[in-house]
Coordinates of C-alpha atoms and ligand atoms in Angstrom, one line a residue:
M1 CA 11.6 21.8 -14.6
N2 CA 9.5 19.2 -16.3
K3 CA 9.1 16.8 -13.4
K4 CA 6.4 14.2 -13.4
R5 CA 4.3 13.6 -10.4
S6 CA 3.7 10.2 -8.9
L7 CA 0.9 9.5 -6.4
T8 CA 0.2 6.4 -4.4
G9 CA -1.2 5.5 -1.1
D10 CA -2.4 3.0 1.5
R11 CA -5.5 2.6 3.6
P12 CA -4.5 2.8 7.2
T13 CA -6.3 -0.3 8.5
G14 CA -3.3 -2.1 10.0
K15 CA 0.5 -2.1 10.3
L16 CA 2.4 -2.9 7.2
H17 CA 3.9 -6.3 6.7
I18 CA 6.7 -7.9 4.6
G19 CA 4.2 -8.3 1.7
H20 CA 3.9 -4.5 1.6
Y21 CA 7.7 -4.3 2.0
F22 CA 8.6 -6.4 -1.0
G23 CA 5.4 -5.4 -2.9
S24 CA 5.4 -1.6 -2.8
L25 CA 7.6 0.0 -0.1
K26 CA 11.0 -1.0 -1.5
S27 CA 10.1 0.3 -4.9
R28 CA 8.8 3.6 -3.4
V29 CA 12.2 4.0 -1.7
K30 CA 14.0 3.2 -4.9
M31 CA 11.9 5.7 -6.8
Q32 CA 13.3 8.4 -4.5
E33 CA 16.5 8.3 -6.5
D34 CA 14.7 9.5 -9.6
E35 CA 15.4 13.2 -9.9
N36 CA 12.7 13.7 -12.5
L37 CA 9.9 12.7 -10.2
E38 CA 7.9 14.6 -7.6
R39 CA 6.5 12.0 -5.3
F40 CA 3.3 12.0 -3.2
V41 CA 2.3 9.3 -0.8
M42 CA -1.2 9.5 0.7
I43 CA -2.4 7.9 3.9
A44 CA -5.9 7.3 2.7
D45 CA -7.9 7.5 5.9
V46 CA -11.1 8.6 4.3
Q47 CA -10.9 5.6 2.0
A48 CA -10.2 3.4 5.0
L49 CA -13.4 4.6 6.5
T50 CA -15.5 3.4 3.6
D51 CA -15.3 -0.1 5.0
N52 CA -14.4 0.8 8.6
F53 CA -16.9 3.6 9.2
N54 CA -18.0 1.8 12.4
N55 CA -14.4 1.7 13.7
P56 CA -12.9 5.2 13.5
Q57 CA -10.4 4.5 16.3
K58 CA -8.8 1.7 14.3
V59 CA -8.3 4.0 11.4
R60 CA -6.9 6.8 13.5
D61 CA -4.5 4.5 15.3
N62 CA -3.2 3.1 12.1
V63 CA -2.5 6.5 10.5
Y64 CA 0.5 6.7 12.7
E65 CA 1.4 3.0 12.5
V66 CA 1.5 3.3 8.7
L67 CA 3.5 6.6 8.9
M68 CA 6.0 4.9 11.2
D69 CA 6.3 2.0 8.8
Y70 CA 6.9 4.4 5.9
L71 CA 9.6 6.3 7.7
S72 CA 11.3 3.2 9.1
V73 CA 11.8 1.6 5.7
G74 CA 13.3 4.8 4.3
I75 CA 10.5 6.8 2.7
D76 CA 12.1 10.2 3.3
P77 CA 9.8 13.1 3.9
N78 CA 12.4 15.4 2.2
K79 CA 12.0 13.4 -1.0
T80 CA 8.4 12.2 -0.8
T81 CA 5.4 14.3 0.4
I82 CA 3.6 12.1 2.9
F83 CA 0.1 13.5 3.6
L84 CA -3.2 12.7 5.2
Q85 CA -6.3 12.4 2.9
S86 CA -8.9 13.7 5.4
M87 CA -7.1 17.0 5.6
I88 CA -7.6 17.7 1.9
P89 CA -11.2 18.8 1.5
E90 CA -10.7 19.3 -2.2
I91 CA -10.6 15.5 -2.6
A92 CA -14.1 15.3 -1.2
E93 CA -15.2 18.2 -3.4
L94 CA -13.8 16.6 -6.6
T95 CA -15.4 13.4 -5.7
V96 CA -18.8 15.1 -5.8
F97 CA -18.1 16.7 -9.2
Y98 CA -16.8 13.4 -10.7
S99 CA -19.7 11.4 -9.4
N100 CA -21.8 12.9 -12.3
L101 CA -19.4 11.4 -14.8
V102 CA -19.7 7.8 -13.6
T103 CA -22.7 5.4 -13.8
I104 CA -23.7 3.0 -11.0
A105 CA -23.5 0.1 -13.5
R106 CA -19.9 1.0 -14.3
L107 CA -19.0 1.0 -10.6
Q108 CA -20.7 -2.3 -10.1
R109 CA -18.7 -3.8 -12.9
N110 CA -15.3 -2.7 -11.4
P111 CA -13.6 -6.1 -10.7
T112 CA -11.7 -4.9 -7.6
V113 CA -14.8 -3.3 -6.1
K114 CA -16.8 -6.4 -7.0
T115 CA -14.3 -8.7 -5.2
E116 CA -14.1 -6.5 -2.2
I117 CA -17.9 -6.3 -1.8
A118 CA -18.1 -10.1 -1.9
Q119 CA -15.4 -10.3 0.8
K120 CA -17.0 -7.8 3.0
K121 CA -20.4 -9.4 3.5
E122 CA -20.2 -9.0 7.2
I123 CA -20.0 -5.2 6.9
F124 CA -22.3 -4.6 4.0
G125 CA -24.7 -7.6 4.1
E126 CA -26.6 -7.8 0.9
S127 CA -26.5 -4.1 0.0
V128 CA -23.3 -2.2 -0.2
T129 CA -23.0 1.5 0.9
Y130 CA -23.0 4.4 -1.6
G131 CA -19.6 5.4 -0.2
F132 CA -17.9 2.1 -0.7
L133 CA -19.4 1.5 -4.2
G134 CA -18.1 5.0 -5.0
Y135 CA -14.6 4.7 -3.7
P136 CA -13.1 4.5 -7.2
V137 CA -14.5 8.0 -7.8
S138 CA -12.8 9.3 -4.7
Q139 CA -9.6 7.5 -5.6
A140 CA -9.8 9.3 -9.0
A141 CA -10.0 12.5 -7.0
D142 CA -7.0 11.4 -4.9
I143 CA -4.9 11.1 -8.0
T144 CA -6.1 14.1 -10.0
A145 CA -6.1 16.5 -7.1
F146 CA -2.3 16.4 -7.3
G147 CA -1.9 16.1 -11.1
G148 CA -0.7 12.5 -10.5
E149 CA 0.6 11.1 -13.8
L150 CA 2.2 8.0 -12.6
V151 CA 0.5 5.7 -10.1
P152 CA 2.7 2.9 -8.7
V153 CA 0.4 0.2 -7.6
G154 CA -0.1 -3.6 -7.4
E155 CA -2.1 -5.5 -9.9
D156 CA -5.3 -5.4 -7.9
Q157 CA -5.4 -1.6 -8.3
L158 CA -5.4 -1.6 -12.1
P159 CA -9.2 -1.4 -12.5
L160 CA -9.2 1.7 -10.2
I161 CA -6.6 3.5 -12.3
E162 CA -8.6 2.5 -15.5
Q163 CA -11.7 4.0 -14.0
C164 CA -9.8 7.2 -13.1
R165 CA -8.6 7.5 -16.7
E166 CA -12.2 7.2 -17.9
I167 CA -13.3 9.9 -15.5
V168 CA -10.5 12.2 -16.6
R169 CA -11.3 11.7 -20.3
K170 CA -15.0 12.4 -19.7
F171 CA -14.2 15.5 -17.6
N172 CA -11.8 16.9 -20.3
S173 CA -14.2 16.1 -23.1
I174 CA -17.1 18.0 -21.4
Y175 CA -15.4 20.8 -19.6
G176 CA -12.2 21.2 -21.7
D177 CA -8.7 20.0 -21.2
T178 CA -8.1 20.3 -17.5
L179 CA -7.0 17.1 -15.9
K180 CA -4.0 14.8 -16.5
E181 CA -4.7 11.2 -17.4
P182 CA -2.7 9.0 -15.1
E183 CA -0.8 5.9 -15.9
A184 CA -0.4 2.9 -13.6
V185 CA 3.1 1.7 -12.9
L186 CA 3.0 -1.9 -11.9
S187 CA 5.6 -2.7 -9.2
S188 CA 7.9 -5.3 -10.5
N189 CA 7.6 -7.4 -7.4
K190 CA 4.6 -9.6 -7.4
R191 CA 2.3 -10.3 -4.5
I192 CA 4.0 -12.1 -1.7
K193 CA 2.2 -15.2 -0.4
G194 CA 1.4 -15.8 3.3
L195 CA 3.3 -18.1 5.6
D196 CA 0.6 -20.7 5.2
G197 CA 0.9 -20.6 1.4
N198 CA -2.2 -18.5 0.9
E199 CA -2.0 -16.2 -2.1
K200 CA -2.8 -13.3 0.1
M201 CA -1.0 -12.1 3.2
G202 CA -3.1 -10.3 5.8
K203 CA -4.0 -9.8 9.4
S204 CA -7.3 -11.6 9.3
L205 CA -5.5 -14.6 7.8
G206 CA -2.8 -14.6 10.6
N207 CA -0.1 -15.4 8.0
A208 CA 1.8 -12.2 7.9
I209 CA 5.1 -11.0 9.4
Y210 CA 4.9 -7.3 10.3
L211 CA 7.8 -4.8 10.0
S212 CA 7.1 -4.1 13.7
D213 CA 7.1 -7.8 14.9
T214 CA 9.4 -8.8 17.7
D215 CA 12.0 -11.6 17.5
D216 CA 9.6 -13.8 19.4
Q217 CA 6.7 -13.2 17.1
I218 CA 8.9 -13.8 14.0
H219 CA 10.2 -17.0 15.6
K220 CA 6.7 -18.3 16.4
K221 CA 5.3 -17.4 12.9
V222 CA 8.2 -19.0 11.0
M223 CA 8.1 -22.1 13.1
G224 CA 4.5 -22.5 12.1
A225 CA 5.1 -21.9 8.4
L226 CA 3.9 -24.4 5.8
T227 CA 6.6 -26.9 4.6
D228 CA 6.5 -29.8 2.2
P229 CA 3.8 -32.0 3.9
G230 CA 5.3 -35.1 2.4
R231 CA 8.5 -34.6 4.3
I232 CA 8.4 -36.4 7.6
K233 CA 12.0 -37.1 8.4
K234 CA 15.1 -35.1 7.9
E235 CA 16.4 -37.7 5.5
S236 CA 13.3 -37.7 3.2
K237 CA 13.8 -35.7 0.1
G238 CA 11.9 -32.4 0.1
N239 CA 10.3 -30.3 -2.5
P240 CA 11.2 -26.6 -2.0
N241 CA 8.6 -25.6 -4.6
I242 CA 5.8 -26.4 -2.1
C243 CA 7.6 -25.1 1.0
M244 CA 6.9 -21.6 2.3
V245 CA 10.2 -21.6 4.2
A246 CA 12.1 -22.0 0.9
Y247 CA 9.8 -19.3 -0.6
Y248 CA 10.9 -16.9 2.1
H249 CA 14.5 -17.9 1.9
N250 CA 14.3 -16.7 -1.7
L251 CA 13.3 -13.2 -0.4
F252 CA 15.5 -12.9 2.7
S253 CA 18.5 -15.3 2.0
K254 CA 19.5 -14.4 -1.5
N255 CA 23.0 -15.8 -1.1
E256 CA 22.0 -19.0 0.6
V257 CA 18.8 -20.0 -1.1
K258 CA 20.5 -22.1 -3.7
T259 CA 22.2 -24.3 -1.1
V260 CA 19.0 -24.3 0.9
C261 CA 17.0 -25.8 -2.0
E262 CA 19.8 -28.3 -3.0
E263 CA 20.1 -29.6 0.5
C264 CA 16.4 -29.9 1.0
K265 CA 16.0 -31.8 -2.3
A266 CA 18.8 -34.1 -1.3
G267 CA 17.4 -34.8 2.2
K268 CA 20.4 -33.2 3.8
R269 CA 18.7 -30.4 5.8
G270 CA 16.1 -30.5 8.5
C271 CA 13.1 -28.2 8.4
V272 CA 13.7 -26.9 11.9
D273 CA 17.3 -25.8 11.1
C274 CA 16.1 -24.4 7.9
K275 CA 13.5 -22.3 9.7
K276 CA 16.0 -21.1 12.2
Q277 CA 18.3 -19.9 9.4
L278 CA 15.4 -18.1 7.9
I279 CA 14.5 -16.5 11.2
T280 CA 18.0 -15.2 11.6
N281 CA 17.9 -13.6 8.2
I282 CA 14.5 -12.0 8.6
I283 CA 15.6 -10.6 11.9
K284 CA 18.8 -9.3 10.3
E285 CA 16.8 -7.5 7.6
L286 CA 14.2 -6.1 9.9
T287 CA 16.4 -5.0 12.7
P288 CA 17.5 -1.6 11.2
I289 CA 13.8 -1.0 10.3
R290 CA 12.6 -1.8 13.8
E291 CA 15.3 0.5 15.3
K292 CA 14.1 3.4 13.2
R293 CA 10.6 2.6 14.0
K294 CA 11.4 2.6 17.7
Y295 CA 13.0 6.1 17.3
Y296 CA 9.7 7.4 15.9
E297 CA 7.5 5.5 18.4
E298 CA 9.3 7.5 21.1
R299 CA 8.7 10.8 19.3
P300 CA 5.1 11.3 18.5
E301 CA 5.5 15.1 18.1
E302 CA 8.1 14.6 15.4
L303 CA 5.8 12.2 13.6
K304 CA 2.9 14.7 13.7
K305 CA 5.2 17.4 12.4
I306 CA 6.2 15.3 9.4
L307 CA 2.7 14.5 8.6
M308 CA 1.4 18.1 8.9
E309 CA 4.3 19.5 6.9
G310 CA 3.6 17.0 4.1
T311 CA -0.1 17.7 4.3
I312 CA 0.3 21.5 4.0
K313 CA 2.3 21.0 0.9
A314 CA -0.3 18.7 -0.5
Q315 CA -3.1 21.2 0.3
E316 CA -1.3 23.9 -1.8
E317 CA -1.3 21.6 -4.8
A318 CA -4.9 20.5 -4.4
K319 CA -6.0 24.2 -4.2
K320 CA -4.4 24.9 -7.5
T321 CA -6.2 22.0 -9.1
M322 CA -9.5 23.1 -7.6
E323 CA -9.2 26.5 -9.1
K324 CA -8.7 25.0 -12.6
V325 CA -11.6 22.6 -12.1
K326 CA -14.0 25.1 -10.9
K327 CA -13.2 27.5 -13.7
A328 CA -13.6 24.7 -16.3
M329 CA -17.0 23.7 -14.7
K330 CA -18.1 27.4 -14.6
I331 CA -18.5 27.4 -10.8
D332 CA -15.7 29.8 -10.1
Y333 CA -17.6 32.5 -8.3
Ligands
LIG1 N1 -6.9 1.7 -2.9 C1 -5.6 1.7 -2.5 C2 -5.4 0.4 -1.7 O1 -6.3 -0.2 -1.2 C3 -5.1 2.9 -1.6 C4 -5.3 4.2 -2.3 C5 -6.1 5.2 -2.0 C6 -4.5 4.6 -3.5 N2 -5.9 6.3 -2.8 C7 -5.0 5.9 -3.7 C8 -3.6 4.0 -4.3 C9 -4.5 6.7 -4.8 C10 -3.1 4.7 -5.4 C11 -3.6 6.1 -5.7 O2 -4.3 0.0 -1.5

């Protein structure tokens, strides 16, 4: 009965792509085999609004897109509590309490927040909103509201977990031992590069393959992928180390990648054929996922039921935390 809690989540700002698939989704599915874990996955719509406050429809639409992506890769609502952040008012309440324990300077120094602010000039201009600057505080509330001890995340999230740990320590030192200090669990898969070789895969960069892409879309995207620019003819010797098609063969063609690279280096394989082989393998891997996705696309009531059942379970946990927090803070009237 000594189960550890894990909590993680995504901002619903777009459909999930194969970068998410290899980066976090597969490890979340794998974690479901661990009997000693109680898993929570949050669709962080309130956090998504911090930089999409002017586009609420986008966030709303993507709540269900992300949920369908989760279910179709095998995140199982019987093993993982999937819930919606905006339906947990305790998170907003905790955010207010924690905001006393964090300085503006500390938030401004958070490397992830800093990078994001620099990238989002078109939304924030020269002065960032209070809500966005403070999202690490709200993320600390996300984690602690459910007693999250393990937080499986990518590297970019480490500064947020560190900040959460600081908030927890400060809270406990002032109000008494109440909250659990979480620990980040780095997913073993590193970030997947885009089809164009960019370090980051994303919608705005147009270099991502989505779990929901059609055969046609996959075909078009792979055909446009970056290959060794020095390779002009089929006979010229290629360098798979600078070819995104080889890079993706490594993910999708485990049994063939060795031959692929050898033939490329020897000038015995044309890029077009090589791309076609990759397309076949990507489609093979994504077909069962897309079929499951289609099942849910046709059943919006079932989707809603899954999300609401998970959310009710999450609400019960957050209520328990709130009782403890208010008592510790002497506001338990
Ligand atoms: N900030 C995370 C991201 O952008 C999403 C997120 C929100 C999250 N709340 C969380 C991740 C709590 C881990 C734990 O991907």
